[in-house]
Amino acid sequence: MPLLSASSLGHAFEHELFGEVSLEADSGECVSIMGVSGSGKSTLLHTLSTLLKPLAGEVKLFDQSIYQLPTAQLLELRREKLGIIFQSHYLFRGFSGIENLQVASILSKQPLDYELLEAFGIAQVVEQSVGELSGGQQQRLSIARVLTKKPQIIFADEPTGNLDQETASSVMEALFDYVKSQKALLLFATHDASLAKRCDRIYRLDNKRLLPWSF
């Protein structure tokens, strides 16, 4: 069975965002979802990643129907096997950078990867308070915190949207390398066609439907 499968997903707020969305993805794959702002990309990622129950359809991760799991089991799945990268950092503001990473390390029972900090260019600043870091450093720290957990599935919503082009390229390189080395799955929303082109598959959320896409 694939790591992720979704069938006939639908969701709406004031109006329908998407409907009849089906998708399968497996280990070692990078899958990108494109679409204009407001098309529902973030909402779709949230439904796939255990954060938002869809109004219709089913999501399976690791062959488990996630929205039928007891809350404790769902939290355990999220803590130990999933990595979720948001557009906002959601770092612990009163902590230093290294303390943020240590929290993820303790909860997931995974050791800190100091080579990852070097790859993200934040090894020299992790002792500083989060509030002393630039927005780009905070974003890189938040992504490093996710990878510290060694997740099997990573969901990312515009993960490099707040980074300059050079830094974004190095961060995405680290994410792609992680997927290959760990045989993980990366599913991310992006406006960046150059990043999407590097993925195994590209989809576009358009007119409430998720369709295969190519350039």
PDB file of C-alpha atoms in Angstrom:
ATOM      1  CA  MET A   1       0.000   0.000   0.000  1.00  0.00           C
ATOM      2  CA  PRO A   2       1.205   3.567  -0.650  1.00  0.00           C
ATOM      3  CA  LEU A   3       2.248   5.704   2.302  1.00  0.00           C
ATOM      4  CA  LEU A   4      -0.505   8.168   1.442  1.00  0.00           C
ATOM      5  CA  SER A   5      -3.794   7.699  -0.335  1.00  0.00           C
ATOM      6  CA  ALA A   6      -6.719  10.077  -0.547  1.00  0.00           C
ATOM      7  CA  SER A   7     -10.035   9.416  -2.234  1.00  0.00           C
ATOM      8  CA  SER A   8     -12.872  11.751  -3.177  1.00  0.00           C
ATOM      9  CA  LEU A   9     -11.766  14.534  -0.799  1.00  0.00           C
ATOM     10  CA  GLY A  10     -13.862  17.642  -0.599  1.00  0.00           C
ATOM     11  CA  HIS A  11     -13.788  20.733   1.574  1.00  0.00           C
ATOM     12  CA  ALA A  12     -15.456  24.135   1.765  1.00  0.00           C
ATOM     13  CA  PHE A  13     -15.610  27.194   3.972  1.00  0.00           C
ATOM     14  CA  GLU A  14     -17.831  29.958   2.598  1.00  0.00           C
ATOM     15  CA  HIS A  15     -17.640  28.262  -0.791  1.00  0.00           C
ATOM     16  CA  GLU A  16     -16.331  24.952  -2.126  1.00  0.00           C
ATOM     17  CA  LEU A  17     -12.534  24.866  -2.329  1.00  0.00           C
ATOM     18  CA  PHE A  18     -12.133  21.452  -3.919  1.00  0.00           C
ATOM     19  CA  GLY A  19     -14.030  18.250  -4.502  1.00  0.00           C
ATOM     20  CA  GLU A  20     -13.457  14.690  -5.681  1.00  0.00           C
ATOM     21  CA  VAL A  21      -9.706  14.967  -5.034  1.00  0.00           C
ATOM     22  CA  SER A  22      -7.887  11.630  -5.170  1.00  0.00           C
ATOM     23  CA  LEU A  23      -4.151  11.090  -4.798  1.00  0.00           C
ATOM     24  CA  GLU A  24      -1.629   8.375  -4.023  1.00  0.00           C
ATOM     25  CA  ALA A  25       2.040   8.829  -3.128  1.00  0.00           C
ATOM     26  CA  ASP A  26       4.724   6.504  -1.811  1.00  0.00           C
ATOM     27  CA  SER A  27       8.149   6.436  -0.177  1.00  0.00           C
ATOM     28  CA  GLY A  28      10.997   8.101  -2.027  1.00  0.00           C
ATOM     29  CA  GLU A  29       8.690  10.455  -3.927  1.00  0.00           C
ATOM     30  CA  CYS A  30       8.557  14.239  -4.126  1.00  0.00           C
ATOM     31  CA  VAL A  31       5.127  15.513  -5.133  1.00  0.00           C
ATOM     32  CA  SER A  32       4.308  19.186  -5.702  1.00  0.00           C
ATOM     33  CA  ILE A  33       0.924  20.890  -5.748  1.00  0.00           C
ATOM     34  CA  MET A  34       0.626  24.163  -7.629  1.00  0.00           C
ATOM     35  CA  GLY A  35      -2.242  26.616  -7.970  1.00  0.00           C
ATOM     36  CA  VAL A  36      -3.086  30.283  -7.639  1.00  0.00           C
ATOM     37  CA  SER A  37      -3.486  31.906  -4.219  1.00  0.00           C
ATOM     38  CA  GLY A  38      -6.849  30.992  -2.739  1.00  0.00           C
ATOM     39  CA  SER A  39      -7.228  27.822  -4.783  1.00  0.00           C
ATOM     40  CA  GLY A  40      -7.184  25.651  -1.639  1.00  0.00           C
ATOM     41  CA  LYS A  41      -3.620  24.279  -1.645  1.00  0.00           C
ATOM     42  CA  SER A  42      -3.057  24.935   2.062  1.00  0.00           C
ATOM     43  CA  THR A  43      -6.430  23.492   3.017  1.00  0.00           C
ATOM     44  CA  LEU A  44      -5.718  20.373   0.968  1.00  0.00           C
ATOM     45  CA  LEU A  45      -2.350  19.911   2.679  1.00  0.00           C
ATOM     46  CA  HIS A  46      -4.036  20.303   6.065  1.00  0.00           C
ATOM     47  CA  THR A  47      -6.599  17.609   5.244  1.00  0.00           C
ATOM     48  CA  LEU A  48      -3.862  15.244   4.070  1.00  0.00           C
ATOM     49  CA  SER A  49      -1.675  15.846   7.117  1.00  0.00           C
ATOM     50  CA  THR A  50      -4.177  15.089   9.952  1.00  0.00           C
ATOM     51  CA  LEU A  51      -4.832  18.763  10.786  1.00  0.00           C
ATOM     52  CA  LEU A  52      -8.242  19.310   9.198  1.00  0.00           C
ATOM     53  CA  LYS A  53     -10.961  16.735   8.681  1.00  0.00           C
ATOM     54  CA  PRO A  54     -12.399  16.982   5.165  1.00  0.00           C
ATOM     55  CA  LEU A  55     -16.109  17.383   4.618  1.00  0.00           C
ATOM     56  CA  ALA A  56     -16.065  14.433   2.240  1.00  0.00           C
ATOM     57  CA  GLY A  57     -13.746  11.575   1.352  1.00  0.00           C
ATOM     58  CA  GLU A  58     -11.052   9.605   3.152  1.00  0.00           C
ATOM     59  CA  VAL A  59      -7.337   9.999   3.860  1.00  0.00           C
ATOM     60  CA  LYS A  60      -5.127   7.009   4.606  1.00  0.00           C
ATOM     61  CA  LEU A  61      -1.575   7.268   5.923  1.00  0.00           C
ATOM     62  CA  PHE A  62       0.379   4.049   6.387  1.00  0.00           C
ATOM     63  CA  ASP A  63      -2.826   2.227   5.393  1.00  0.00           C
ATOM     64  CA  GLN A  64      -4.739   3.749   8.320  1.00  0.00           C
ATOM     65  CA  SER A  65      -7.827   5.873   7.835  1.00  0.00           C
ATOM     66  CA  ILE A  66      -6.523   8.783   9.891  1.00  0.00           C
ATOM     67  CA  TYR A  67      -9.789  10.527  10.728  1.00  0.00           C
ATOM     68  CA  GLN A  68     -11.158   7.342  12.236  1.00  0.00           C
ATOM     69  CA  LEU A  69      -8.230   6.963  14.649  1.00  0.00           C
ATOM     70  CA  PRO A  70      -8.600   7.738  18.371  1.00  0.00           C
ATOM     71  CA  THR A  71      -7.131  11.118  19.283  1.00  0.00           C
ATOM     72  CA  ALA A  72      -4.185   9.625  21.182  1.00  0.00           C
ATOM     73  CA  GLN A  73      -3.228   7.434  18.247  1.00  0.00           C
ATOM     74  CA  LEU A  74      -3.553  10.335  15.823  1.00  0.00           C
ATOM     75  CA  LEU A  75      -1.260  12.491  17.988  1.00  0.00           C
ATOM     76  CA  GLU A  76       1.284   9.670  18.187  1.00  0.00           C
ATOM     77  CA  LEU A  77       1.241   9.323  14.396  1.00  0.00           C
ATOM     78  CA  ARG A  78       1.745  13.068  13.978  1.00  0.00           C
ATOM     79  CA  ARG A  79       4.533  13.180  16.565  1.00  0.00           C
ATOM     80  CA  GLU A  80       6.547  10.174  15.392  1.00  0.00           C
ATOM     81  CA  LYS A  81       6.008   9.786  11.645  1.00  0.00           C
ATOM     82  CA  LEU A  82       4.893  13.108  10.177  1.00  0.00           C
ATOM     83  CA  GLY A  83       6.693  16.381   9.582  1.00  0.00           C
ATOM     84  CA  ILE A  84       4.626  19.485   8.872  1.00  0.00           C
ATOM     85  CA  ILE A  85       6.251  22.689   7.620  1.00  0.00           C
ATOM     86  CA  PHE A  86       3.978  25.714   7.794  1.00  0.00           C
ATOM     87  CA  GLN A  87       4.252  29.127   6.178  1.00  0.00           C
ATOM     88  CA  SER A  88       4.594  30.523   9.717  1.00  0.00           C
ATOM     89  CA  HIS A  89       7.456  29.335  11.913  1.00  0.00           C
ATOM     90  CA  TYR A  90       5.565  28.277  15.067  1.00  0.00           C
ATOM     91  CA  LEU A  91       8.789  28.208  17.055  1.00  0.00           C
ATOM     92  CA  PHE A  92       8.851  28.432  20.862  1.00  0.00           C
ATOM     93  CA  ARG A  93       9.598  32.142  21.233  1.00  0.00           C
ATOM     94  CA  GLY A  94      11.043  31.990  24.747  1.00  0.00           C
ATOM     95  CA  PHE A  95      13.521  29.274  23.774  1.00  0.00           C
ATOM     96  CA  SER A  96      16.836  29.367  21.982  1.00  0.00           C
ATOM     97  CA  GLY A  97      17.198  27.756  18.581  1.00  0.00           C
ATOM     98  CA  ILE A  98      18.923  24.686  19.992  1.00  0.00           C
ATOM     99  CA  GLU A  99      16.213  24.295  22.662  1.00  0.00           C
ATOM    100  CA  ASN A 100      13.576  24.250  19.919  1.00  0.00           C
ATOM    101  CA  LEU A 101      15.497  21.444  18.223  1.00  0.00           C
ATOM    102  CA  GLN A 102      15.950  19.561  21.493  1.00  0.00           C
ATOM    103  CA  VAL A 103      12.185  19.545  22.105  1.00  0.00           C
ATOM    104  CA  ALA A 104      11.672  17.849  18.726  1.00  0.00           C
ATOM    105  CA  SER A 105      14.518  15.449  19.469  1.00  0.00           C
ATOM    106  CA  ILE A 106      13.087  14.431  22.843  1.00  0.00           C
ATOM    107  CA  LEU A 107       9.512  13.994  21.623  1.00  0.00           C
ATOM    108  CA  SER A 108      10.542  11.915  18.604  1.00  0.00           C
ATOM    109  CA  LYS A 109      13.382  10.084  20.403  1.00  0.00           C
ATOM    110  CA  GLN A 110      15.745  11.003  17.575  1.00  0.00           C
ATOM    111  CA  PRO A 111      19.279  12.421  18.041  1.00  0.00           C
ATOM    112  CA  LEU A 112      20.142  15.926  16.882  1.00  0.00           C
ATOM    113  CA  ASP A 113      21.774  16.079  13.450  1.00  0.00           C
ATOM    114  CA  TYR A 114      24.416  18.801  13.598  1.00  0.00           C
ATOM    115  CA  GLU A 115      25.327  18.300   9.936  1.00  0.00           C
ATOM    116  CA  LEU A 116      21.787  19.398   9.131  1.00  0.00           C
ATOM    117  CA  LEU A 117      22.400  22.687  10.938  1.00  0.00           C
ATOM    118  CA  GLU A 118      25.513  23.249   8.850  1.00  0.00           C
ATOM    119  CA  ALA A 119      23.610  22.453   5.662  1.00  0.00           C
ATOM    120  CA  PHE A 120      20.953  25.016   6.601  1.00  0.00           C
ATOM    121  CA  GLY A 121      23.549  27.629   7.573  1.00  0.00           C
ATOM    122  CA  ILE A 122      22.283  28.056  11.133  1.00  0.00           C
ATOM    123  CA  ALA A 123      24.919  26.183  13.153  1.00  0.00           C
ATOM    124  CA  GLN A 124      26.469  29.470  14.306  1.00  0.00           C
ATOM    125  CA  VAL A 125      23.203  31.011  15.558  1.00  0.00           C
ATOM    126  CA  VAL A 126      21.287  28.167  17.244  1.00  0.00           C
ATOM    127  CA  GLU A 127      22.409  29.248  20.722  1.00  0.00           C
ATOM    128  CA  GLN A 128      20.631  32.571  20.253  1.00  0.00           C
ATOM    129  CA  SER A 129      17.066  33.251  21.329  1.00  0.00           C
ATOM    130  CA  VAL A 130      14.502  32.738  18.575  1.00  0.00           C
ATOM    131  CA  GLY A 131      13.556  36.412  18.833  1.00  0.00           C
ATOM    132  CA  GLU A 132      17.118  37.400  17.907  1.00  0.00           C
ATOM    133  CA  LEU A 133      17.052  35.462  14.635  1.00  0.00           C
ATOM    134  CA  SER A 134      16.051  36.910  11.282  1.00  0.00           C
ATOM    135  CA  GLY A 135      12.885  35.689   9.574  1.00  0.00           C
ATOM    136  CA  GLY A 136      14.927  33.578   7.177  1.00  0.00           C
ATOM    137  CA  GLN A 137      16.918  32.015  10.014  1.00  0.00           C
ATOM    138  CA  GLN A 138      13.710  31.231  11.877  1.00  0.00           C
ATOM    139  CA  GLN A 139      12.262  29.524   8.800  1.00  0.00           C
ATOM    140  CA  ARG A 140      15.396  27.442   8.326  1.00  0.00           C
ATOM    141  CA  LEU A 141      15.323  26.537  12.015  1.00  0.00           C
ATOM    142  CA  SER A 142      11.682  25.460  11.786  1.00  0.00           C
ATOM    143  CA  ILE A 143      12.464  23.195   8.817  1.00  0.00           C
ATOM    144  CA  ALA A 144      15.499  21.751  10.603  1.00  0.00           C
ATOM    145  CA  ARG A 145      13.279  21.066  13.626  1.00  0.00           C
ATOM    146  CA  VAL A 146      10.910  19.063  11.408  1.00  0.00           C
ATOM    147  CA  LEU A 147      13.749  16.998   9.906  1.00  0.00           C
ATOM    148  CA  THR A 148      15.155  16.353  13.392  1.00  0.00           C
ATOM    149  CA  LYS A 149      12.132  14.105  13.964  1.00  0.00           C
ATOM    150  CA  LYS A 150      13.173  11.900  10.997  1.00  0.00           C
ATOM    151  CA  PRO A 151       9.598  11.891   9.629  1.00  0.00           C
ATOM    152  CA  GLN A 152       8.517   9.381   7.010  1.00  0.00           C
ATOM    153  CA  ILE A 153       6.111  11.852   5.408  1.00  0.00           C
ATOM    154  CA  ILE A 154       6.758  15.603   5.131  1.00  0.00           C
ATOM    155  CA  PHE A 155       4.002  18.075   4.299  1.00  0.00           C
ATOM    156  CA  ALA A 156       5.245  21.554   3.403  1.00  0.00           C
ATOM    157  CA  ASP A 157       3.235  24.674   2.623  1.00  0.00           C
ATOM    158  CA  GLU A 158       5.390  27.095   0.580  1.00  0.00           C
ATOM    159  CA  PRO A 159       8.462  26.036   2.629  1.00  0.00           C
ATOM    160  CA  THR A 160      10.834  28.554   1.009  1.00  0.00           C
ATOM    161  CA  GLY A 161       8.398  31.414   0.463  1.00  0.00           C
ATOM    162  CA  ASN A 162      10.193  33.665   2.984  1.00  0.00           C
ATOM    163  CA  LEU A 163      13.744  32.862   1.854  1.00  0.00           C
ATOM    164  CA  ASP A 164      16.003  34.469  -0.720  1.00  0.00           C
ATOM    165  CA  GLN A 165      16.678  32.440  -3.860  1.00  0.00           C
ATOM    166  CA  GLU A 166      20.112  31.145  -2.851  1.00  0.00           C
ATOM    167  CA  THR A 167      18.998  30.084   0.629  1.00  0.00           C
ATOM    168  CA  ALA A 168      15.776  28.572  -0.731  1.00  0.00           C
ATOM    169  CA  SER A 169      17.797  26.472  -3.156  1.00  0.00           C
ATOM    170  CA  SER A 170      20.055  25.089  -0.405  1.00  0.00           C
ATOM    171  CA  VAL A 171      17.096  24.348   1.886  1.00  0.00           C
ATOM    172  CA  MET A 172      15.189  22.505  -0.842  1.00  0.00           C
ATOM    173  CA  GLU A 173      18.358  20.590  -1.729  1.00  0.00           C
ATOM    174  CA  ALA A 174      18.501  19.400   1.879  1.00  0.00           C
ATOM    175  CA  LEU A 175      14.822  18.370   1.743  1.00  0.00           C
ATOM    176  CA  PHE A 176      15.275  16.476  -1.535  1.00  0.00           C
ATOM    177  CA  ASP A 177      18.400  14.763  -0.179  1.00  0.00           C
ATOM    178  CA  TYR A 178      16.501  13.762   2.958  1.00  0.00           C
ATOM    179  CA  VAL A 179      13.729  12.162   0.894  1.00  0.00           C
ATOM    180  CA  LYS A 180      16.245  10.119  -1.089  1.00  0.00           C
ATOM    181  CA  SER A 181      18.395   9.030   1.849  1.00  0.00           C
ATOM    182  CA  GLN A 182      15.491   8.190   4.176  1.00  0.00           C
ATOM    183  CA  LYS A 183      13.114   6.905   1.487  1.00  0.00           C
ATOM    184  CA  ALA A 184      10.597   9.404   2.817  1.00  0.00           C
ATOM    185  CA  LEU A 185       7.729  11.153   1.049  1.00  0.00           C
ATOM    186  CA  LEU A 186       7.626  14.903   0.457  1.00  0.00           C
ATOM    187  CA  LEU A 187       4.380  16.585  -0.539  1.00  0.00           C
ATOM    188  CA  PHE A 188       4.504  20.357  -0.838  1.00  0.00           C
ATOM    189  CA  ALA A 189       2.613  23.338  -2.167  1.00  0.00           C
ATOM    190  CA  THR A 190       4.576  25.890  -4.158  1.00  0.00           C
ATOM    191  CA  HIS A 191       4.337  28.734  -6.658  1.00  0.00           C
ATOM    192  CA  ASP A 192       7.916  28.077  -7.769  1.00  0.00           C
ATOM    193  CA  ALA A 193       7.906  26.260 -11.114  1.00  0.00           C
ATOM    194  CA  SER A 194      11.646  25.534 -10.896  1.00  0.00           C
ATOM    195  CA  LEU A 195      11.100  23.592  -7.656  1.00  0.00           C
ATOM    196  CA  ALA A 196       8.014  21.826  -8.975  1.00  0.00           C
ATOM    197  CA  LYS A 197       9.940  20.633 -12.024  1.00  0.00           C
ATOM    198  CA  ARG A 198      12.357  18.745  -9.774  1.00  0.00           C
ATOM    199  CA  CYS A 199       9.572  16.603  -8.363  1.00  0.00           C
ATOM    200  CA  ASP A 200       8.544  13.129  -9.462  1.00  0.00           C
ATOM    201  CA  ARG A 201       5.000  14.348 -10.025  1.00  0.00           C
ATOM    202  CA  ILE A 202       3.322  17.717 -10.324  1.00  0.00           C
ATOM    203  CA  TYR A 203      -0.351  18.468  -9.695  1.00  0.00           C
ATOM    204  CA  ARG A 204      -2.312  21.655 -10.103  1.00  0.00           C
ATOM    205  CA  LEU A 205      -5.340  22.547  -8.011  1.00  0.00           C
ATOM    206  CA  ASP A 206      -7.547  24.446 -10.419  1.00  0.00           C
ATOM    207  CA  ASN A 207     -11.291  25.000 -10.663  1.00  0.00           C
ATOM    208  CA  LYS A 208     -11.811  22.853  -7.533  1.00  0.00           C
ATOM    209  CA  ARG A 209     -10.071  19.805  -9.032  1.00  0.00           C
ATOM    210  CA  LEU A 210      -6.587  18.320  -8.570  1.00  0.00           C
ATOM    211  CA  LEU A 211      -5.133  17.426 -11.970  1.00  0.00           C
ATOM    212  CA  PRO A 212      -1.754  16.074 -13.159  1.00  0.00           C
ATOM    213  CA  TRP A 213       0.366  18.895 -14.558  1.00  0.00           C
ATOM    214  CA  SER A 214       3.408  19.302 -16.754  1.00  0.00           C
ATOM    215  CA  PHE A 215       5.432  22.219 -18.116  1.00  0.00           C
TER     216      PHE A 215
END
